[in-house]
Amino acid sequence: MDAGRQDESTNPAEEAPDTRHTNPVPEPTADEVKLVAADDESRRVSQVWRHPRLRLPKRVAVGLVLVLLLPTLAAGIALRVNYAGDPAPGTQTRNRDALWLGHAWVDGRKSEADVEALAARLRDSGIRDLYVHAGPLEHDGSLPATAYPSAGRLIAAVHRRVDGVRVQAWLGDKLASEGPDGLRLERAGTRDAVVRSAGQVLDAGFDGVHFDLEPLHSGDTHYLSLLDDLHALTRARHVPLSVASHQIDPLPALHSVAGTLTGHPKWWSQAFFGQVARRVDQIAVMSYDTGMPLQSLYGGYVAQQTSLALEVTPESTDLLMGLPFFHDDGIGHHAYAETVEAAVRGTRLGLTRTDRTRERFGVALYVDFAATETDWTAYREGWVREG
């Protein structure tokens, strides 16, 4: 060490100039004051959070979060597992599929060229039934004859061009099950009018009648009574009675919980689904609008729905799983997730695991006026021609 440098620094206070007054410390800015205050508040909250009295409430809060998140995570994993594996050979069309058609086919908007194009499409498919919108019903159950002026022309044209295809009248209405307006099934007179409307469309030449009444709550005995009366009519006419159904509870009693919390029970119980299936010749599950965010989850959900429906549908009833031939986007339907490809694969997986040799089984395509060529290709390549 240098002795001279050591001597020069033995008393630095005497050598250094006093700058305390010539260079005063600046006042803090408003932003700096806010940062200090926020830091103080953060430390205060941290101290409160670590207080021993909050030990039990903290545990309860963490437990509630786990109760909410773990079932959702477990359900997602289960659906993803449902989508795994390979469909068995032979799980493809039985030539019992169906297609929902819009009202334009019976109100005069469709031409002969349109019918010819439809016929060409049908020949390259497994479609046997067309559900042609001929309603809607009035809230009292009646149906104006003016609602389907071109029905006879369509029926004759389809019969002339495609062998074995049946043209059914698709009738429906909003039910007054969740609001003041709509059709009231609890009224015997309304149910009688619905049966008369079914006879009316059969008199017009339709090959069967298909009903879609929504929202229809699980356990509705008035609906079961209506189906008994309708089936008596269609059996006497030797034509099929077909219905569109809600989805089945993916978890036991979920429809009851959903109904209590939201007033809109989305699902039917599996037992009620079976009661409906035993009263009709065809039941088509509306297996779309699921809210699933991924194709794999949606496909796994359809696989589960297929299995649940197969377990309670009698061999004498055609069971059809709905395919989403539309592309809306919203909370309940994500077009990028609910694809025809995922639905077909899910349907085949459910059929593979539950009843792979069942003959009275198919898919139903919803709906013709929103379908794209991509939808039709996915149906043909995944279901009509085994992939």
Short mmCIF file of C-alpha atoms in Angstrom, two decimals:
data_model
loop_
_atom_site.label_atom_id
_atom_site.label_comp_id
_atom_site.label_asym_id
_atom_site.label_seq_id
_atom_site.Cartn_x
_atom_site.Cartn_y
_atom_site.Cartn_z
CA MET A 1 0.00 0.00 0.00
CA ASP A 2 1.21 3.53 -0.84
CA ALA A 3 2.02 5.48 2.42
CA GLY A 4 1.49 8.84 0.85
CA ARG A 5 -2.03 7.93 -0.41
CA GLN A 6 -2.80 6.54 3.05
CA ASP A 7 -1.82 9.85 4.66
CA GLU A 8 -3.96 11.88 2.26
CA SER A 9 -7.08 9.96 3.22
CA THR A 10 -6.62 9.73 6.99
CA ASN A 11 -9.32 12.38 7.59
CA PRO A 12 -11.48 12.66 4.47
CA ALA A 13 -14.17 14.64 6.26
CA GLU A 14 -11.80 17.59 6.53
CA GLU A 15 -10.92 17.44 2.84
CA ALA A 16 -14.33 16.81 1.21
CA PRO A 17 -16.53 19.81 0.46
CA ASP A 18 -19.97 20.05 2.09
CA THR A 19 -22.57 19.60 -0.64
CA ARG A 20 -25.64 19.19 1.55
CA HIS A 21 -26.82 22.73 0.85
CA THR A 22 -25.37 23.33 -2.59
CA ASN A 23 -27.03 20.09 -4.05
CA PRO A 24 -30.26 19.43 -2.09
CA VAL A 25 -32.14 16.08 -2.48
CA PRO A 26 -35.08 16.59 -4.91
CA GLU A 27 -38.66 16.14 -3.77
CA PRO A 28 -40.22 12.78 -4.87
CA THR A 29 -42.54 12.89 -7.88
CA ALA A 30 -46.21 11.95 -7.70
CA ASP A 31 -45.52 8.63 -9.45
CA GLU A 32 -42.77 7.81 -6.96
CA VAL A 33 -45.11 8.57 -4.07
CA LYS A 34 -47.69 6.23 -5.59
CA LEU A 35 -45.10 3.46 -5.99
CA VAL A 36 -44.01 3.79 -2.36
CA ALA A 37 -47.63 3.76 -1.20
CA ALA A 38 -48.39 0.68 -3.32
CA ASP A 39 -45.32 -1.07 -1.92
CA ASP A 40 -46.45 -0.26 1.61
CA GLU A 41 -49.96 -1.55 0.88
CA SER A 42 -48.53 -4.74 -0.60
CA ARG A 43 -46.49 -5.36 2.53
CA ARG A 44 -49.54 -4.67 4.71
CA VAL A 45 -51.70 -7.15 2.73
CA SER A 46 -48.94 -9.72 2.89
CA GLN A 47 -48.74 -9.36 6.65
CA VAL A 48 -52.52 -9.71 6.99
CA TRP A 49 -52.56 -12.79 4.69
CA ARG A 50 -49.91 -14.46 6.89
CA HIS A 51 -51.87 -13.82 10.07
CA PRO A 52 -52.51 -17.07 12.00
CA ARG A 53 -56.25 -16.34 12.24
CA LEU A 54 -56.54 -16.68 8.45
CA ARG A 55 -55.05 -20.16 8.34
CA LEU A 56 -58.44 -21.94 8.28
CA PRO A 57 -60.16 -19.51 5.85
CA LYS A 58 -57.20 -19.85 3.49
CA ARG A 59 -57.50 -23.61 3.53
CA VAL A 60 -61.23 -23.36 2.87
CA ALA A 61 -60.64 -20.99 -0.09
CA VAL A 62 -58.04 -23.31 -1.62
CA GLY A 63 -60.40 -26.24 -1.12
CA LEU A 64 -63.23 -24.44 -2.92
CA VAL A 65 -60.97 -23.67 -5.86
CA LEU A 66 -59.96 -27.32 -6.07
CA VAL A 67 -63.59 -28.45 -5.81
CA LEU A 68 -64.44 -26.25 -8.80
CA LEU A 69 -61.40 -26.96 -10.94
CA LEU A 70 -60.66 -30.63 -10.33
CA PRO A 71 -64.02 -32.00 -11.63
CA THR A 72 -63.68 -29.84 -14.74
CA LEU A 73 -60.14 -31.07 -15.28
CA ALA A 74 -61.17 -34.67 -14.65
CA ALA A 75 -64.10 -34.38 -17.08
CA GLY A 76 -61.80 -32.92 -19.74
CA ILE A 77 -59.32 -35.76 -19.30
CA ALA A 78 -62.13 -38.32 -19.49
CA LEU A 79 -63.47 -36.85 -22.72
CA ARG A 80 -60.00 -36.75 -24.24
CA VAL A 81 -59.52 -40.43 -23.31
CA ASN A 82 -62.91 -41.18 -24.89
CA TYR A 83 -61.58 -39.81 -28.16
CA ALA A 84 -58.53 -42.08 -28.13
CA GLY A 85 -58.25 -45.40 -29.94
CA ASP A 86 -59.42 -46.60 -33.33
CA PRO A 87 -62.98 -47.27 -34.50
CA ALA A 88 -63.67 -50.90 -35.31
CA PRO A 89 -64.00 -52.01 -38.94
CA GLY A 90 -67.60 -51.95 -40.09
CA THR A 91 -68.68 -49.07 -37.84
CA GLN A 92 -69.96 -46.95 -40.69
CA THR A 93 -73.24 -46.24 -42.47
CA ARG A 94 -76.05 -48.77 -42.33
CA ASN A 95 -77.87 -46.72 -44.98
CA ARG A 96 -80.24 -45.39 -42.31
CA ASP A 97 -78.93 -41.82 -42.14
CA ALA A 98 -81.08 -38.68 -42.25
CA LEU A 99 -80.84 -35.08 -43.43
CA TRP A 100 -82.71 -32.06 -42.06
CA LEU A 101 -83.93 -29.80 -44.90
CA GLY A 102 -85.08 -26.20 -44.59
CA HIS A 103 -88.52 -24.78 -45.34
CA ALA A 104 -87.52 -23.57 -48.83
CA TRP A 105 -88.12 -27.09 -50.15
CA VAL A 106 -91.88 -26.91 -49.54
CA ASP A 107 -92.75 -23.22 -49.93
CA GLY A 108 -91.95 -22.89 -53.64
CA ARG A 109 -88.43 -21.44 -53.48
CA LYS A 110 -86.68 -24.58 -54.75
CA SER A 111 -86.63 -25.46 -58.46
CA GLU A 112 -86.46 -28.74 -60.37
CA ALA A 113 -82.73 -28.16 -60.77
CA ASP A 114 -82.41 -27.96 -56.98
CA VAL A 115 -84.26 -31.25 -56.59
CA GLU A 116 -82.01 -32.89 -59.18
CA ALA A 117 -78.89 -31.69 -57.34
CA LEU A 118 -80.32 -33.00 -54.06
CA ALA A 119 -81.05 -36.37 -55.66
CA ALA A 120 -77.47 -36.60 -56.94
CA ARG A 121 -76.20 -35.85 -53.43
CA LEU A 122 -78.43 -38.53 -51.92
CA ARG A 123 -77.22 -41.23 -54.33
CA ASP A 124 -73.69 -40.77 -53.01
CA SER A 125 -74.69 -41.24 -49.37
CA GLY A 126 -76.27 -43.47 -46.76
CA ILE A 127 -79.27 -41.15 -46.36
CA ARG A 128 -82.68 -42.79 -46.24
CA ASP A 129 -84.80 -40.11 -44.53
CA LEU A 130 -85.34 -36.44 -45.29
CA TYR A 131 -86.78 -34.32 -42.46
CA VAL A 132 -88.32 -31.42 -44.39
CA HIS A 133 -89.43 -28.42 -42.34
CA ALA A 134 -93.18 -28.18 -42.91
CA GLY A 135 -94.11 -26.14 -39.83
CA PRO A 136 -93.82 -24.54 -37.44
CA LEU A 137 -96.90 -25.52 -35.50
CA GLU A 138 -99.08 -22.81 -34.05
CA HIS A 139 -98.96 -22.52 -30.27
CA ASP A 140 -102.34 -24.25 -30.09
CA GLY A 141 -100.94 -27.29 -31.95
CA SER A 142 -102.58 -26.58 -35.29
CA LEU A 143 -100.79 -26.30 -38.64
CA PRO A 144 -101.90 -24.06 -41.53
CA ALA A 145 -102.13 -26.01 -44.79
CA THR A 146 -100.60 -22.99 -46.49
CA ALA A 147 -97.29 -23.71 -44.71
CA TYR A 148 -96.20 -26.37 -47.21
CA PRO A 149 -97.76 -25.60 -50.62
CA SER A 150 -95.06 -27.38 -52.68
CA ALA A 151 -94.77 -30.51 -50.55
CA GLY A 152 -96.53 -32.79 -53.04
CA ARG A 153 -94.22 -31.74 -55.85
CA LEU A 154 -91.11 -32.33 -53.74
CA ILE A 155 -92.26 -35.75 -52.50
CA ALA A 156 -93.07 -36.94 -56.02
CA ALA A 157 -89.79 -35.62 -57.42
CA VAL A 158 -87.68 -37.32 -54.74
CA HIS A 159 -89.53 -40.63 -55.13
CA ARG A 160 -89.06 -40.45 -58.87
CA ARG A 161 -85.33 -39.80 -58.70
CA VAL A 162 -84.07 -41.78 -55.67
CA ASP A 163 -85.24 -45.25 -54.64
CA GLY A 164 -85.94 -45.93 -50.98
CA VAL A 165 -85.74 -42.36 -49.67
CA ARG A 166 -88.57 -41.25 -47.37
CA VAL A 167 -89.70 -37.64 -47.10
CA GLN A 168 -90.88 -36.90 -43.57
CA ALA A 169 -92.60 -33.73 -42.39
CA TRP A 170 -90.49 -31.94 -39.79
CA LEU A 171 -92.84 -30.23 -37.32
CA GLY A 172 -91.88 -28.25 -34.25
CA ASP A 173 -92.57 -25.31 -32.03
CA LYS A 174 -91.21 -23.48 -29.03
CA LEU A 175 -92.59 -24.91 -25.80
CA ALA A 176 -93.83 -22.73 -22.96
CA SER A 177 -91.61 -24.65 -20.53
CA GLU A 178 -89.37 -21.69 -19.64
CA GLY A 179 -91.57 -18.70 -20.37
CA PRO A 180 -95.13 -17.52 -20.92
CA ASP A 181 -95.19 -17.97 -24.71
CA GLY A 182 -95.25 -21.21 -26.62
CA LEU A 183 -97.01 -24.52 -27.06
CA ARG A 184 -98.35 -26.02 -23.82
CA LEU A 185 -98.14 -29.79 -23.73
CA GLU A 186 -100.01 -29.95 -20.42
CA ARG A 187 -103.20 -29.02 -22.27
CA ALA A 188 -105.01 -32.07 -23.64
CA GLY A 189 -106.63 -29.98 -26.37
CA THR A 190 -103.22 -28.82 -27.60
CA ARG A 191 -101.89 -32.40 -27.71
CA ASP A 192 -104.97 -33.47 -29.68
CA ALA A 193 -104.36 -30.65 -32.15
CA VAL A 194 -100.74 -31.79 -32.63
CA VAL A 195 -101.97 -35.29 -33.47
CA ARG A 196 -104.42 -33.83 -35.98
CA SER A 197 -101.61 -31.82 -37.56
CA ALA A 198 -99.58 -35.02 -37.93
CA GLY A 199 -102.49 -36.66 -39.70
CA GLN A 200 -102.83 -33.60 -41.91
CA VAL A 201 -99.25 -33.81 -43.25
CA LEU A 202 -99.59 -37.55 -43.77
CA ASP A 203 -102.73 -36.89 -45.80
CA ALA A 204 -100.64 -34.49 -47.89
CA GLY A 205 -98.38 -37.38 -48.92
CA PHE A 206 -95.45 -37.25 -46.48
CA ASP A 207 -93.84 -40.61 -45.68
CA GLY A 208 -93.62 -39.98 -41.94
CA VAL A 209 -93.53 -37.23 -39.33
CA HIS A 210 -90.57 -35.89 -37.37
CA PHE A 211 -91.02 -33.75 -34.24
CA ASP A 212 -88.64 -31.25 -32.65
CA LEU A 213 -90.20 -29.53 -29.63
CA GLU A 214 -87.88 -27.39 -27.49
CA PRO A 215 -86.97 -26.72 -24.75
CA LEU A 216 -88.33 -30.04 -23.52
CA HIS A 217 -87.47 -30.84 -19.92
CA SER A 218 -86.49 -34.30 -18.79
CA GLY A 219 -89.35 -36.27 -17.25
CA ASP A 220 -92.16 -34.46 -19.09
CA THR A 221 -95.03 -36.96 -18.86
CA HIS A 222 -97.25 -34.86 -21.12
CA TYR A 223 -94.70 -35.34 -23.90
CA LEU A 224 -94.72 -39.09 -23.35
CA SER A 225 -98.52 -39.06 -23.56
CA LEU A 226 -98.35 -37.12 -26.83
CA LEU A 227 -95.88 -39.65 -28.27
CA ASP A 228 -98.22 -42.52 -27.36
CA ASP A 229 -101.04 -40.86 -29.28
CA LEU A 230 -98.82 -39.97 -32.24
CA HIS A 231 -97.43 -43.49 -32.48
CA ALA A 232 -100.91 -44.94 -32.55
CA LEU A 233 -101.59 -42.71 -35.57
CA THR A 234 -98.37 -43.51 -37.44
CA ARG A 235 -98.63 -47.25 -36.81
CA ALA A 236 -102.11 -47.22 -38.27
CA ARG A 237 -100.72 -45.38 -41.34
CA HIS A 238 -97.65 -47.70 -41.54
CA VAL A 239 -95.23 -44.77 -41.48
CA PRO A 240 -92.42 -43.86 -39.06
CA LEU A 241 -92.66 -41.55 -36.08
CA SER A 242 -89.38 -39.72 -35.52
CA VAL A 243 -88.22 -37.22 -32.91
CA ALA A 244 -85.20 -35.02 -32.25
CA SER A 245 -83.89 -35.41 -28.70
CA HIS A 246 -81.89 -33.43 -26.23
CA GLN A 247 -78.50 -34.77 -25.14
CA ILE A 248 -78.19 -37.20 -22.23
CA ASP A 249 -76.72 -36.28 -18.83
CA PRO A 250 -72.95 -36.73 -19.13
CA LEU A 251 -72.97 -36.94 -15.31
CA PRO A 252 -75.80 -38.39 -13.20
CA ALA A 253 -78.57 -35.88 -12.41
CA LEU A 254 -76.75 -33.05 -14.18
CA HIS A 255 -80.04 -31.98 -15.79
CA SER A 256 -81.51 -31.40 -12.32
CA VAL A 257 -78.55 -29.33 -11.18
CA ALA A 258 -78.54 -27.30 -14.40
CA GLY A 259 -82.26 -26.72 -14.14
CA THR A 260 -81.98 -25.51 -10.55
CA LEU A 261 -79.10 -23.14 -11.26
CA THR A 262 -80.09 -21.78 -14.67
CA GLY A 263 -83.75 -22.61 -15.23
CA HIS A 264 -82.71 -24.31 -18.48
CA PRO A 265 -81.90 -28.02 -18.03
CA LYS A 266 -79.94 -28.76 -21.19
CA TRP A 267 -79.86 -32.54 -20.79
CA TRP A 268 -82.30 -35.40 -20.39
CA SER A 269 -81.74 -38.17 -17.91
CA GLN A 270 -80.73 -41.44 -19.54
CA ALA A 271 -83.89 -43.05 -18.16
CA PHE A 272 -86.14 -40.42 -19.79
CA PHE A 273 -84.26 -40.78 -23.07
CA GLY A 274 -85.04 -44.50 -22.97
CA GLN A 275 -88.72 -43.80 -22.29
CA VAL A 276 -88.88 -41.58 -25.36
CA ALA A 277 -86.91 -44.03 -27.54
CA ARG A 278 -89.34 -46.83 -26.73
CA ARG A 279 -92.28 -44.76 -28.02
CA VAL A 280 -90.91 -43.87 -31.46
CA ASP A 281 -89.44 -45.48 -34.58
CA GLN A 282 -86.49 -43.06 -34.85
CA ILE A 283 -84.72 -40.85 -32.36
CA ALA A 284 -82.08 -38.35 -33.51
CA VAL A 285 -79.78 -36.94 -30.81
CA MET A 286 -78.97 -33.26 -31.29
CA SER A 287 -75.33 -33.94 -30.43
CA TYR A 288 -74.05 -30.44 -31.17
CA ASP A 289 -74.13 -27.04 -29.45
CA THR A 290 -72.03 -28.56 -26.68
CA GLY A 291 -69.78 -25.60 -25.94
CA MET A 292 -66.69 -27.81 -26.21
CA PRO A 293 -63.55 -25.76 -27.01
CA LEU A 294 -61.51 -28.49 -28.74
CA GLN A 295 -62.18 -31.10 -31.42
CA SER A 296 -60.80 -33.85 -29.19
CA LEU A 297 -63.14 -32.91 -26.32
CA TYR A 298 -66.12 -32.61 -28.65
CA GLY A 299 -65.37 -35.97 -30.28
CA GLY A 300 -64.98 -37.58 -26.86
CA TYR A 301 -68.30 -36.07 -25.80
CA VAL A 302 -70.06 -37.47 -28.89
CA ALA A 303 -68.50 -40.89 -28.18
CA GLN A 304 -69.92 -40.75 -24.67
CA GLN A 305 -73.35 -39.60 -25.89
CA THR A 306 -73.41 -42.43 -28.43
CA SER A 307 -72.70 -45.02 -25.76
CA LEU A 308 -75.26 -43.58 -23.34
CA ALA A 309 -77.95 -43.55 -26.05
CA LEU A 310 -77.15 -47.07 -27.27
CA GLU A 311 -77.51 -48.46 -23.76
CA VAL A 312 -81.21 -47.50 -23.51
CA THR A 313 -82.47 -47.44 -27.11
CA PRO A 314 -84.40 -50.61 -28.00
CA GLU A 315 -83.32 -52.65 -31.00
CA SER A 316 -86.61 -51.80 -32.71
CA THR A 317 -85.81 -48.06 -32.80
CA ASP A 318 -83.42 -46.31 -35.18
CA LEU A 319 -80.85 -44.33 -33.20
CA LEU A 320 -79.26 -41.44 -35.11
CA MET A 321 -76.45 -39.20 -33.86
CA GLY A 322 -76.57 -35.59 -35.09
CA LEU A 323 -73.71 -34.16 -37.15
CA PRO A 324 -73.11 -30.36 -37.15
CA PHE A 325 -73.52 -29.26 -40.78
CA PHE A 326 -73.47 -25.58 -39.71
CA HIS A 327 -70.84 -23.08 -38.64
CA ASP A 328 -72.20 -20.64 -36.08
CA ASP A 329 -69.87 -19.35 -33.40
CA GLY A 330 -70.95 -18.51 -29.88
CA ILE A 331 -70.79 -19.66 -26.28
CA GLY A 332 -72.64 -22.90 -27.01
CA HIS A 333 -71.08 -23.76 -30.36
CA HIS A 334 -67.51 -23.37 -31.59
CA ALA A 335 -67.34 -24.23 -35.27
CA TYR A 336 -63.60 -24.93 -35.15
CA ALA A 337 -64.21 -27.59 -32.45
CA GLU A 338 -67.61 -29.04 -33.40
CA THR A 339 -66.62 -30.46 -36.76
CA VAL A 340 -68.20 -33.24 -38.80
CA GLU A 341 -64.91 -35.12 -38.71
CA ALA A 342 -64.80 -35.09 -34.89
CA ALA A 343 -68.49 -36.04 -34.61
CA VAL A 344 -68.12 -38.96 -37.03
CA ARG A 345 -65.05 -40.29 -35.25
CA GLY A 346 -66.77 -39.93 -31.87
CA THR A 347 -69.87 -41.70 -33.15
CA ARG A 348 -67.81 -44.60 -34.48
CA LEU A 349 -65.85 -44.90 -31.24
CA GLY A 350 -69.06 -45.00 -29.18
CA LEU A 351 -70.54 -47.60 -31.51
CA THR A 352 -67.32 -49.63 -31.35
CA ARG A 353 -67.31 -49.76 -27.56
CA THR A 354 -71.01 -50.30 -26.93
CA ASP A 355 -72.82 -52.14 -29.76
CA ARG A 356 -70.68 -52.38 -32.89
CA THR A 357 -73.00 -54.78 -34.73
CA ARG A 358 -76.19 -52.78 -34.20
CA GLU A 359 -78.05 -52.38 -37.49
CA ARG A 360 -80.69 -49.77 -36.62
CA PHE A 361 -78.16 -46.96 -36.27
CA GLY A 362 -77.04 -43.94 -38.27
CA VAL A 363 -76.25 -40.24 -38.30
CA ALA A 364 -78.45 -37.21 -38.98
CA LEU A 365 -77.04 -34.16 -40.77
CA TYR A 366 -78.12 -30.71 -39.55
CA VAL A 367 -78.79 -28.76 -41.76
CA ASP A 368 -78.77 -28.64 -45.58
CA PHE A 369 -78.79 -24.85 -46.12
CA ALA A 370 -75.73 -24.25 -43.90
CA ALA A 371 -73.63 -27.21 -45.10
CA THR A 372 -70.34 -26.80 -46.95
CA GLU A 373 -68.56 -29.16 -49.30
CA THR A 374 -66.07 -29.78 -46.49
CA ASP A 375 -68.94 -31.07 -44.32
CA TRP A 376 -70.19 -33.39 -47.06
CA THR A 377 -66.69 -34.69 -47.76
CA ALA A 378 -66.08 -35.42 -44.07
CA TYR A 379 -69.39 -37.30 -43.90
CA ARG A 380 -68.69 -39.36 -47.02
CA GLU A 381 -65.06 -40.16 -46.25
CA GLY A 382 -65.48 -40.76 -42.53
CA TRP A 383 -68.87 -42.47 -42.41
CA VAL A 384 -70.07 -43.59 -45.83
CA ARG A 385 -66.67 -44.90 -46.93
CA GLU A 386 -64.74 -46.29 -44.00
CA GLY A 387 -61.48 -44.45 -43.39
#
